[in-house]
PDB file of C-alpha atoms in Angstrom:
ATOM      1  CA  MET A   1       7.838  -8.972 -16.822  1.00 53.00           C
ATOM      2  CA  SER A   2       7.045 -12.659 -16.398  1.00 59.00           C
ATOM      3  CA  ASP A   3       6.433 -14.931 -19.342  1.00 67.00           C
ATOM      4  CA  MET A   4       2.704 -15.708 -19.383  1.00 73.00           C
ATOM      5  CA  THR A   5       3.237 -18.629 -21.766  1.00 81.00           C
ATOM      6  CA  LYS A   6       4.969 -20.737 -19.133  1.00 80.00           C
ATOM      7  CA  THR A   7       3.034 -23.018 -16.835  1.00 76.00           C
ATOM      8  CA  LYS A   8       3.333 -22.164 -13.167  1.00 71.00           C
ATOM      9  CA  VAL A   9       3.379 -25.180 -10.874  1.00 72.00           C
ATOM     10  CA  PHE A  10       1.708 -24.951  -7.486  1.00 74.00           C
ATOM     11  CA  SER A  11       2.190 -27.594  -4.843  1.00 85.00           C
ATOM     12  CA  SER A  12      -1.093 -28.664  -3.285  1.00 89.00           C
ATOM     13  CA  GLU A  13       0.773 -29.184   0.000  1.00 88.00           C
ATOM     14  CA  ASP A  14       2.092 -25.613  -0.110  1.00 88.00           C
ATOM     15  CA  MET A  15      -1.380 -24.295  -0.888  1.00 92.00           C
ATOM     16  CA  ARG A  16      -2.894 -26.298   1.986  1.00 93.00           C
ATOM     17  CA  ARG A  17      -0.251 -25.045   4.420  1.00 92.00           C
ATOM     18  CA  GLU A  18      -0.799 -21.454   3.315  1.00 94.00           C
ATOM     19  CA  MET A  19      -4.573 -21.776   3.728  1.00 95.00           C
ATOM     20  CA  ILE A  20      -4.156 -23.140   7.259  1.00 96.00           C
ATOM     21  CA  ARG A  21      -1.699 -20.368   8.148  1.00 96.00           C
ATOM     22  CA  THR A  22      -3.941 -17.650   6.733  1.00 97.00           C
ATOM     23  CA  ASN A  23      -7.041 -19.008   8.456  1.00 97.00           C
ATOM     24  CA  LEU A  24      -5.260 -19.280  11.809  1.00 97.00           C
ATOM     25  CA  GLU A  25      -3.929 -15.729  11.501  1.00 98.00           C
ATOM     26  CA  THR A  26      -7.458 -14.466  10.832  1.00 98.00           C
ATOM     27  CA  VAL A  27      -8.855 -16.375  13.813  1.00 98.00           C
ATOM     28  CA  ILE A  28      -6.034 -15.190  16.095  1.00 98.00           C
ATOM     29  CA  GLN A  29      -6.639 -11.577  15.098  1.00 98.00           C
ATOM     30  CA  ALA A  30     -10.377 -11.893  15.776  1.00 98.00           C
ATOM     31  CA  LEU A  31      -9.782 -13.521  19.177  1.00 98.00           C
ATOM     32  CA  ASN A  32      -7.247 -10.865  20.153  1.00 98.00           C
ATOM     33  CA  GLU A  33      -9.661  -8.100  19.151  1.00 98.00           C
ATOM     34  CA  ARG A  34     -12.229  -9.561  21.546  1.00 98.00           C
ATOM     35  CA  GLY A  35      -9.652  -9.727  24.356  1.00 98.00           C
ATOM     36  CA  TYR A  36      -9.288 -13.508  24.406  1.00 98.00           C
ATOM     37  CA  ASN A  37      -6.040 -15.431  24.814  1.00 98.00           C
ATOM     38  CA  ALA A  38      -5.840 -16.891  21.305  1.00 98.00           C
ATOM     39  CA  VAL A  39      -3.523 -19.751  22.310  1.00 98.00           C
ATOM     40  CA  HIS A  40      -5.865 -20.941  25.064  1.00 98.00           C
ATOM     41  CA  GLN A  41      -8.972 -20.609  22.914  1.00 98.00           C
ATOM     42  CA  ILE A  42      -7.509 -22.435  19.904  1.00 98.00           C
ATOM     43  CA  ALA A  43      -6.037 -25.159  22.127  1.00 98.00           C
ATOM     44  CA  GLY A  44      -9.426 -25.634  23.780  1.00 98.00           C
ATOM     45  CA  TYR A  45     -11.083 -25.956  20.392  1.00 98.00           C
ATOM     46  CA  LEU A  46      -8.480 -28.408  19.071  1.00 98.00           C
ATOM     47  CA  ILE A  47      -8.694 -30.606  22.182  1.00 97.00           C
ATOM     48  CA  SER A  48     -12.472 -30.629  22.577  1.00 97.00           C
ATOM     49  CA  ASN A  49     -13.807 -29.986  19.062  1.00 96.00           C
ATOM     50  CA  ASP A  50     -16.173 -27.496  20.701  1.00 98.00           C
ATOM     51  CA  PRO A  51     -16.509 -24.488  18.374  1.00 97.00           C
ATOM     52  CA  ALA A  52     -17.760 -22.375  21.305  1.00 97.00           C
ATOM     53  CA  TYR A  53     -14.083 -21.812  22.181  1.00 98.00           C
ATOM     54  CA  ILE A  54     -13.809 -19.647  19.052  1.00 98.00           C
ATOM     55  CA  SER A  55     -15.601 -16.308  18.904  1.00 97.00           C
ATOM     56  CA  SER A  56     -17.973 -15.666  16.032  1.00 97.00           C
ATOM     57  CA  HIS A  57     -16.397 -12.192  15.730  1.00 97.00           C
ATOM     58  CA  LYS A  58     -15.316 -11.600  12.113  1.00 97.00           C
ATOM     59  CA  ASN A  59     -16.647 -15.063  11.234  1.00 98.00           C
ATOM     60  CA  ALA A  60     -13.694 -16.686  13.069  1.00 98.00           C
ATOM     61  CA  ARG A  61     -15.706 -19.729  14.163  1.00 98.00           C
ATOM     62  CA  ASN A  62     -16.722 -20.564  10.601  1.00 98.00           C
ATOM     63  CA  ILE A  63     -13.223 -19.889   9.295  1.00 98.00           C
ATOM     64  CA  ILE A  64     -11.526 -22.303  11.692  1.00 98.00           C
ATOM     65  CA  GLN A  65     -14.114 -24.996  10.950  1.00 97.00           C
ATOM     66  CA  GLN A  66     -13.221 -24.896   7.239  1.00 96.00           C
ATOM     67  CA  ILE A  67     -10.175 -27.028   8.073  1.00 96.00           C
ATOM     68  CA  GLU A  68     -10.218 -30.397   9.819  1.00 96.00           C
ATOM     69  CA  ARG A  69      -8.818 -30.244  13.359  1.00 97.00           C
ATOM     70  CA  ASP A  70      -6.306 -33.014  12.657  1.00 96.00           C
ATOM     71  CA  GLU A  71      -4.923 -31.011   9.715  1.00 96.00           C
ATOM     72  CA  ILE A  72      -4.464 -27.953  11.931  1.00 97.00           C
ATOM     73  CA  ILE A  73      -2.732 -30.012  14.623  1.00 97.00           C
ATOM     74  CA  GLU A  74      -0.500 -31.695  12.035  1.00 96.00           C
ATOM     75  CA  GLU A  75       0.496 -28.334  10.576  1.00 95.00           C
ATOM     76  CA  LEU A  76       1.210 -26.835  13.994  1.00 95.00           C
ATOM     77  CA  VAL A  77       3.451 -29.789  14.914  1.00 96.00           C
ATOM     78  CA  LYS A  78       5.269 -29.627  11.555  1.00 94.00           C
ATOM     79  CA  SER A  79       5.818 -25.905  11.934  1.00 92.00           C
ATOM     80  CA  TYR A  80       7.114 -26.322  15.478  1.00 94.00           C
ATOM     81  CA  LEU A  81       9.530 -29.092  14.505  1.00 95.00           C
ATOM     82  CA  GLU A  82      10.816 -27.182  11.463  1.00 93.00           C
ATOM     83  CA  LYS A  83      11.740 -24.222  13.661  1.00 90.00           C
ATOM     84  CA  LYS A  84      13.702 -26.304  16.170  1.00 77.00           C
TER      85      LYS A  84
END
């Protein structure tokens, strides 16, 4: 059992990264369910800033717009470089 008297520290950077990851996973799932190529659709959105690239299925369009495009791109690049 954890000690509830101790303060738990959360990194805002970790929380931001987790939110981006979770939101992208939700959007990818919604796009896949509609038969879209999620990579192409998300790339189109990130390049053009046109939300029409993202289906409104399961509120995916609103979910992806909760995060600034530059933050998504930054996180994708960081994730790619960390895995190399």
